[in-house]
Amino acid sequence: MAKKKKRSARDIEDRKLHEERRYGFFWYDWIWKVLRPILVLTCSFVIVCGLVYTAWKKVNDQFFAPMDAADNQTVTFLVSSGSSLSAVSKDLEEAGLIHNRTIFKYMADFMGMGQKIQSGNYELAKSMSATEILNQLISGDGRPLTAKITIIPGWTVEDIARYLVEEKILPNQDEFLKLCRTGENYKGYYFIEEALKTASAGERLYALEGYLSPNTYEIYTNSTPDAIIKRLLSQAEAAYLIAYDERAHELGMTMDEVFTLASMIEKEAKRADFAKVSAVFHNRLKMDMSLGSDVTIKYVSGSQKMVLNDQDLALDSPYNTYANKGLPPGPVCNPSMDAVIAALYPDEQYLAQKYLYFCSTDPASGTLHFSRTLEEHNAAVSMYRPLWEEYDKNRGLK
């Protein structure tokens, strides 16, 4: 048997080196094969992200970024009730608050917020992004959606308009007063149509005076003057029952005449004396006497005095019930239904006893003194007139 050739130390070292190189190259090659696609994918991802970021930044700057990041000055932006998303987007673009109305609309629709925009008055700035503006419009302007208003019996149209502005329901009185002055938009209410057909319709200060029913209402804070007026007129229509209309016909009066008389009763007396004052006015009308009511003159002149002088009483106006017989051209305030009922159902005893006069005793309490004759009335006036003059003096009225 042949002997194996003994390897030299050099051979052993060469073979060992060869094997180390062989397996060494194999190990690094395997690592590279694993890492290479990962590195390629990572680089590709970084490049794509860079391109996407660059594109998004360009799109954002062009469509979604603030119009002027340095301009923090706010502007009032109104979203009217019932405004569509398209209309809001258009208004935002025209106000210089967003870059593009179409993109804003698509963004709101895509985010499912197009139907969530709330009406109201907003304070927006050009430093706000489109997203910030949209979020603000969705959150609302911070005002409650509804508010309660109370119309006091005896208030005039102008009193109501002033109150609505003070309560921040309306921005100003102009539109409300304009609508009340003509009444043309409310002929759908039969009593307004009838009032506008009267011979004295053109002499009225406000066609709707008398029919803005006193009550407490819950309304939307963004209600328009037209919506508020319709709410008050509808209440007047609902409160005036068929039985009242039938009673008016028995008295030979129209609904407009009833409300005109009721408005005078409301301004002249406290509730306890409504029916008695009504009886005095009914008696004077039957006797073809002038009604001689101070409140009708004050309605036109705006005077708050208890004591009217000769110049006041000589006022050249169809509302002067000293100079003109019969009822004034229309109501002088918006009366309560208690006053309306009193106009329809005057005190029977005072009717029968033919009371024709009344005057105030204590201006602070509003109590009245009633008389049947002029002589009795003059005596009462002489007694109480100093109290009226003192009352005017204390209020700084002359």
Coordinates of C-alpha atoms in Angstrom, one line a residue:
M1 CA 0.0 0.0 0.0
A2 CA 1.4 3.3 -1.1
K3 CA 2.2 5.8 1.5
K4 CA 0.3 9.2 1.5
K5 CA 2.5 12.0 0.6
K6 CA 3.2 14.0 3.6
R7 CA 2.1 17.6 3.2
S8 CA 4.5 20.3 3.9
A9 CA 3.7 23.1 6.2
R10 CA 3.6 25.4 3.2
D11 CA 1.0 23.3 1.4
I12 CA -1.2 23.4 4.5
E13 CA -1.0 27.2 4.8
D14 CA -1.8 27.7 1.1
R15 CA -4.8 25.4 1.3
K16 CA -6.0 27.1 4.4
L17 CA -5.6 30.5 2.8
H18 CA -7.4 29.3 -0.3
E19 CA -10.4 28.1 1.7
E20 CA -10.6 31.2 3.8
R21 CA -10.6 33.3 0.6
R22 CA -13.2 31.0 -0.9
Y23 CA -15.6 31.2 2.0
G24 CA -14.8 34.8 2.7
F25 CA -15.8 35.9 -0.8
F26 CA -18.9 33.8 -0.6
W27 CA -20.0 35.5 2.7
Y28 CA -19.6 39.1 1.5
D29 CA -21.3 38.2 -1.7
W30 CA -24.3 36.9 0.2
I31 CA -24.5 40.1 2.3
W32 CA -24.4 42.3 -0.8
K33 CA -27.1 40.3 -2.5
V34 CA -29.3 40.8 0.5
L35 CA -28.5 44.5 1.0
R36 CA -28.6 45.6 -2.6
P37 CA -32.4 45.5 -3.2
I38 CA -33.0 47.0 0.2
L39 CA -30.7 49.9 -0.6
V40 CA -32.2 50.3 -4.0
L41 CA -35.7 50.3 -2.5
T42 CA -34.7 52.8 0.2
C43 CA -33.1 55.1 -2.3
S44 CA -36.1 54.9 -4.6
F45 CA -38.4 55.6 -1.6
V46 CA -36.4 58.6 -0.6
I47 CA -36.5 59.9 -4.2
V48 CA -40.2 59.4 -4.5
C49 CA -40.9 61.0 -1.1
G50 CA -38.8 64.0 -2.2
L51 CA -40.7 64.3 -5.4
V52 CA -44.1 63.9 -3.6
Y53 CA -43.0 66.5 -1.0
T54 CA -41.9 68.9 -3.6
A55 CA -45.1 68.4 -5.6
W56 CA -47.3 68.7 -2.4
K57 CA -45.5 71.8 -1.3
K58 CA -46.1 73.4 -4.7
V59 CA -49.8 72.4 -4.6
N60 CA -50.1 73.5 -1.0
D61 CA -48.5 76.9 -1.7
Q62 CA -50.7 77.4 -4.8
F63 CA -54.1 76.2 -3.3
F64 CA -54.1 75.6 0.4
A65 CA -51.5 77.8 2.1
P66 CA -52.5 81.2 3.6
M67 CA -53.0 84.0 1.2
D68 CA -50.6 86.1 3.2
A69 CA -49.0 84.4 6.3
A70 CA -47.9 87.8 7.7
D71 CA -51.4 89.4 7.4
N72 CA -53.2 88.7 10.7
Q73 CA -55.8 91.5 10.3
T74 CA -59.2 90.0 10.5
V75 CA -62.1 90.7 8.2
T76 CA -65.8 89.9 8.8
F77 CA -67.1 87.1 6.6
L78 CA -70.8 86.4 6.4
V79 CA -72.3 83.0 5.7
S80 CA -76.0 83.5 5.2
S81 CA -78.5 80.9 6.2
G82 CA -79.0 78.4 3.4
S83 CA -75.8 79.4 1.5
S84 CA -74.5 76.5 -0.6
L85 CA -70.9 75.4 -0.5
S86 CA -70.3 76.8 -4.0
A87 CA -71.6 80.2 -2.9
V88 CA -69.4 80.2 0.3
S89 CA -66.4 79.1 -1.8
K90 CA -67.0 81.9 -4.3
D91 CA -67.4 84.5 -1.5
L92 CA -64.2 83.4 0.2
E93 CA -62.2 83.7 -3.1
E94 CA -63.7 87.1 -3.8
A95 CA -62.8 88.2 -0.3
G96 CA -59.2 87.2 -0.9
L97 CA -59.2 84.5 1.8
I98 CA -58.5 81.4 -0.4
H99 CA -56.6 80.8 -3.6
N100 CA -59.2 78.9 -5.6
R101 CA -62.9 78.3 -5.0
T102 CA -63.1 75.0 -6.9
I103 CA -60.2 73.4 -5.0
F104 CA -61.7 74.6 -1.7
K105 CA -65.1 73.1 -2.6
Y106 CA -63.4 69.8 -3.6
M107 CA -61.4 69.7 -0.4
A108 CA -64.6 70.3 1.8
D109 CA -66.5 67.6 -0.1
F110 CA -63.6 65.1 0.1
M111 CA -63.4 65.7 3.8
G112 CA -67.1 65.2 4.2
M113 CA -67.5 68.7 5.6
G114 CA -69.4 70.4 2.8
Q115 CA -72.7 70.1 4.6
K116 CA -71.4 71.0 8.0
I117 CA -70.7 74.7 7.4
Q118 CA -72.7 76.9 9.7
S119 CA -74.1 80.3 8.9
G120 CA -72.9 83.3 10.9
N121 CA -70.5 86.2 11.0
Y122 CA -66.9 85.1 11.1
E123 CA -63.7 86.9 11.8
L124 CA -61.2 85.4 9.3
A125 CA -57.7 86.5 8.3
K126 CA -55.5 86.0 5.2
S127 CA -52.9 84.3 7.5
M128 CA -55.3 81.4 7.9
S129 CA -54.9 78.3 5.6
A130 CA -57.8 76.9 3.7
T131 CA -58.0 74.1 6.2
E132 CA -58.1 76.5 9.1
I133 CA -60.8 78.5 7.4
L134 CA -62.9 75.4 6.7
N135 CA -62.6 74.2 10.3
Q136 CA -63.7 77.7 11.5
L137 CA -66.7 77.6 9.3
I138 CA -67.6 74.2 10.6
S139 CA -67.1 75.2 14.3
G140 CA -69.4 78.2 13.9
D141 CA -68.9 81.8 14.8
G142 CA -69.3 81.2 18.6
R143 CA -72.8 82.7 18.7
P144 CA -75.7 80.5 19.8
L145 CA -77.9 79.2 17.0
T146 CA -81.1 80.4 18.7
A147 CA -82.1 83.2 21.1
K148 CA -85.2 84.3 22.9
I149 CA -86.7 87.7 22.3
T150 CA -89.5 89.4 24.2
I151 CA -91.7 91.9 22.5
I152 CA -93.4 94.1 25.1
P153 CA -97.0 95.2 24.7
G154 CA -97.1 98.9 23.8
W155 CA -93.9 98.9 21.8
T156 CA -93.9 100.6 18.5
V157 CA -92.3 99.2 15.3
E158 CA -89.3 101.5 16.0
D159 CA -89.1 100.2 19.6
I160 CA -88.9 96.7 18.3
A161 CA -86.3 97.5 15.6
R162 CA -84.2 99.2 18.2
Y163 CA -84.5 96.2 20.6
L164 CA -83.5 93.7 17.9
V165 CA -80.4 95.7 17.1
E166 CA -79.5 96.0 20.8
E167 CA -79.9 92.2 21.2
K168 CA -77.6 91.8 18.2
I169 CA -80.3 89.9 16.3
L170 CA -80.1 92.5 13.5
P171 CA -77.0 94.5 12.4
N172 CA -79.2 97.6 11.9
Q173 CA -82.8 98.8 11.8
D174 CA -82.9 99.9 8.2
E175 CA -84.3 96.8 6.4
F176 CA -86.7 96.0 9.3
L177 CA -88.2 99.5 9.3
K178 CA -88.4 99.6 5.5
L179 CA -90.4 96.4 5.4
C180 CA -92.7 97.5 8.2
R181 CA -93.3 100.9 6.5
T182 CA -94.7 99.6 3.3
G183 CA -96.1 96.3 4.2
E184 CA -96.1 95.3 0.6
N185 CA -94.4 92.0 1.2
Y186 CA -97.1 90.8 3.6
K187 CA -100.3 90.9 1.7
G188 CA -100.5 87.2 2.2
Y189 CA -101.9 88.0 5.6
Y190 CA -105.5 89.0 5.1
F191 CA -105.5 91.7 7.8
I192 CA -102.5 93.4 6.3
E193 CA -104.1 93.3 2.8
E194 CA -107.3 94.8 4.3
A195 CA -105.3 97.5 6.2
L196 CA -103.5 98.5 3.0
K197 CA -106.9 98.9 1.2
T198 CA -108.2 101.5 3.8
A199 CA -108.6 105.1 2.8
S200 CA -106.1 106.1 5.4
A201 CA -103.4 103.5 4.4
G202 CA -101.2 106.2 2.8
E203 CA -101.2 108.2 6.0
R204 CA -99.8 105.5 8.2
L205 CA -96.3 105.8 9.5
Y206 CA -95.9 102.1 9.4
A207 CA -98.3 99.7 7.6
L208 CA -97.5 96.9 10.0
E209 CA -97.8 98.9 13.2
G210 CA -100.2 97.1 15.5
Y211 CA -99.7 93.6 14.1
L212 CA -96.2 92.7 15.4
S213 CA -97.7 90.6 18.2
P214 CA -96.1 91.1 21.7
N215 CA -94.9 87.8 23.0
T216 CA -91.8 85.8 23.8
Y217 CA -90.2 84.0 20.8
E218 CA -87.3 81.7 20.2
I219 CA -85.7 82.6 16.9
Y220 CA -82.5 81.8 15.0
T221 CA -79.8 84.3 15.7
N222 CA -79.2 84.7 12.0
S223 CA -82.9 85.4 11.2
T224 CA -83.6 88.0 8.6
P225 CA -85.8 91.0 9.2
D226 CA -88.4 89.4 6.9
A227 CA -88.4 86.1 8.9
I228 CA -88.8 87.9 12.2
I229 CA -91.7 90.0 10.8
K230 CA -93.5 86.9 9.5
R231 CA -93.1 85.2 12.8
L232 CA -94.7 88.1 14.7
L233 CA -97.5 88.5 12.1
S234 CA -98.3 84.8 12.2
Q235 CA -98.7 85.1 16.0
A236 CA -101.1 88.0 15.6
E237 CA -103.1 86.0 13.1
A238 CA -103.2 82.9 15.4
A239 CA -104.2 85.0 18.4
Y240 CA -107.1 86.8 16.8
L241 CA -109.8 84.2 17.1
I242 CA -112.8 83.8 14.9
A243 CA -115.0 84.8 17.8
Y244 CA -113.2 88.1 18.0
D245 CA -113.8 88.7 14.3
E246 CA -117.5 88.0 14.8
R247 CA -117.7 90.4 17.7
A248 CA -116.0 93.1 15.7
H249 CA -118.7 92.7 13.0
E250 CA -121.3 93.1 15.8
L251 CA -119.8 96.4 16.7
G252 CA -119.5 97.5 13.1
M253 CA -115.8 97.5 13.2
T254 CA -113.0 96.0 11.0
M255 CA -110.1 94.1 12.5
D256 CA -107.9 97.1 11.7
E257 CA -110.2 99.4 13.6
V258 CA -110.2 97.0 16.6
F259 CA -106.4 96.9 16.6
T260 CA -106.2 100.7 16.2
L261 CA -108.5 101.2 19.2
A262 CA -106.6 98.5 21.2
S263 CA -103.3 100.3 20.6
M264 CA -104.7 103.5 22.1
I265 CA -106.1 101.6 25.1
E266 CA -102.7 99.9 25.6
K267 CA -100.8 103.2 25.7
E268 CA -103.4 105.1 27.8
A269 CA -104.0 102.7 30.7
K270 CA -102.9 99.8 32.8
R271 CA -104.5 96.4 32.3
A272 CA -107.0 96.9 35.1
D273 CA -108.5 100.0 33.4
F274 CA -108.4 98.7 29.8
A275 CA -112.2 98.0 29.6
K276 CA -113.1 101.3 31.2
V277 CA -110.9 103.3 28.8
S278 CA -112.4 101.3 26.0
A279 CA -115.9 102.3 27.1
V280 CA -114.9 106.0 27.1
F281 CA -113.6 105.8 23.6
H282 CA -116.7 103.8 22.4
N283 CA -119.0 106.4 23.9
R284 CA -117.1 109.3 22.3
L285 CA -117.2 107.5 18.9
K286 CA -121.0 107.0 19.2
M287 CA -121.5 110.7 20.1
D288 CA -119.3 111.8 17.2
M289 CA -116.8 113.4 19.5
S290 CA -113.1 113.6 18.9
L291 CA -111.2 111.0 20.9
G292 CA -108.8 113.6 22.3
S293 CA -106.1 111.1 23.0
D294 CA -102.6 112.3 23.9
V295 CA -101.0 109.1 22.9
T296 CA -101.8 109.5 19.2
I297 CA -100.0 112.9 19.2
K298 CA -97.0 111.4 21.0
Y299 CA -96.8 108.6 18.5
V300 CA -96.1 111.1 15.7
S301 CA -94.1 113.7 17.7
G302 CA -92.1 111.3 19.8
S303 CA -92.8 113.4 22.9
Q304 CA -92.6 111.7 26.3
K305 CA -94.2 114.5 28.3
M306 CA -97.3 114.0 30.5
V307 CA -98.4 117.6 29.9
L308 CA -98.9 118.6 26.2
N309 CA -99.0 122.3 25.5
D310 CA -101.1 124.1 22.9
Q311 CA -98.4 123.8 20.3
D312 CA -98.4 120.0 20.8
L313 CA -102.1 119.8 20.6
A314 CA -102.1 121.8 17.4
L315 CA -100.0 119.2 15.6
D316 CA -100.9 119.1 11.9
S317 CA -101.3 115.3 11.5
P318 CA -104.0 112.8 10.8
Y319 CA -102.9 111.2 14.1
N320 CA -104.1 114.3 16.0
T321 CA -107.3 113.0 17.6
Y322 CA -108.0 116.4 19.1
A323 CA -108.2 118.0 15.7
N324 CA -109.7 115.0 13.8
K325 CA -112.7 113.0 14.7
G326 CA -112.7 109.2 14.7
L327 CA -109.9 106.8 15.0
P328 CA -106.3 107.7 13.8
P329 CA -105.1 106.3 10.5
G330 CA -103.8 103.1 12.2
P331 CA -102.5 101.7 15.4
V332 CA -100.0 103.7 17.4
C333 CA -98.3 100.7 19.0
N334 CA -98.4 96.9 19.0
P335 CA -101.1 96.0 21.6
S336 CA -101.5 93.0 23.8
M337 CA -104.4 90.7 23.2
D338 CA -105.8 91.9 26.6
A339 CA -106.1 95.4 25.0
V340 CA -107.7 93.9 21.8
I341 CA -110.3 92.1 24.0
A342 CA -111.0 95.3 25.9
A343 CA -111.5 97.1 22.5
L344 CA -114.1 94.4 21.6
Y345 CA -115.7 94.2 25.1
P346 CA -115.8 97.6 26.8
D347 CA -117.0 97.9 30.3
E348 CA -120.8 97.7 30.2
Q349 CA -121.4 99.8 33.2
Y350 CA -119.2 102.7 31.9
L351 CA -120.9 102.4 28.6
A352 CA -124.3 102.6 30.1
Q353 CA -123.4 105.5 32.4
K354 CA -121.8 107.3 29.4
Y355 CA -118.4 108.1 30.8
L356 CA -116.7 110.4 28.4
Y357 CA -113.4 111.4 30.0
F358 CA -110.4 110.1 32.0
C359 CA -107.1 111.5 33.2
S360 CA -104.1 110.3 35.1
T361 CA -104.0 110.7 38.9
D362 CA -100.5 109.5 39.8
P363 CA -98.2 109.2 36.8
A364 CA -95.9 106.8 38.6
S365 CA -98.7 104.3 39.3
G366 CA -100.7 104.9 36.1
T367 CA -104.1 105.0 37.9
L368 CA -106.8 106.9 36.1
H369 CA -109.8 109.1 37.2
F370 CA -113.0 108.8 35.1
S371 CA -115.6 111.5 34.6
R372 CA -119.0 111.6 32.8
T373 CA -119.1 115.4 32.2
L374 CA -116.6 118.0 31.0
E375 CA -117.1 119.9 34.2
E376 CA -116.1 116.9 36.3
H377 CA -113.2 116.2 34.0
N378 CA -111.8 119.8 34.2
A379 CA -112.0 119.7 38.0
A380 CA -110.0 116.5 38.0
V381 CA -107.4 117.9 35.6
S382 CA -107.0 121.0 37.8
M383 CA -106.4 118.7 40.8
Y384 CA -103.9 116.4 39.2
R385 CA -102.1 118.7 36.7
P386 CA -99.4 119.8 39.3
L387 CA -98.5 116.1 39.7
W388 CA -98.0 115.8 36.0
E389 CA -95.9 118.9 35.7
E390 CA -93.7 117.7 38.6
Y391 CA -93.4 114.3 36.9
D392 CA -92.2 116.0 33.7
K393 CA -89.8 118.3 35.6
N394 CA -88.2 115.3 37.5
R395 CA -87.6 113.6 34.1
G396 CA -86.1 116.8 32.6
L397 CA -89.0 117.3 30.2
K398 CA -90.7 120.6 29.6

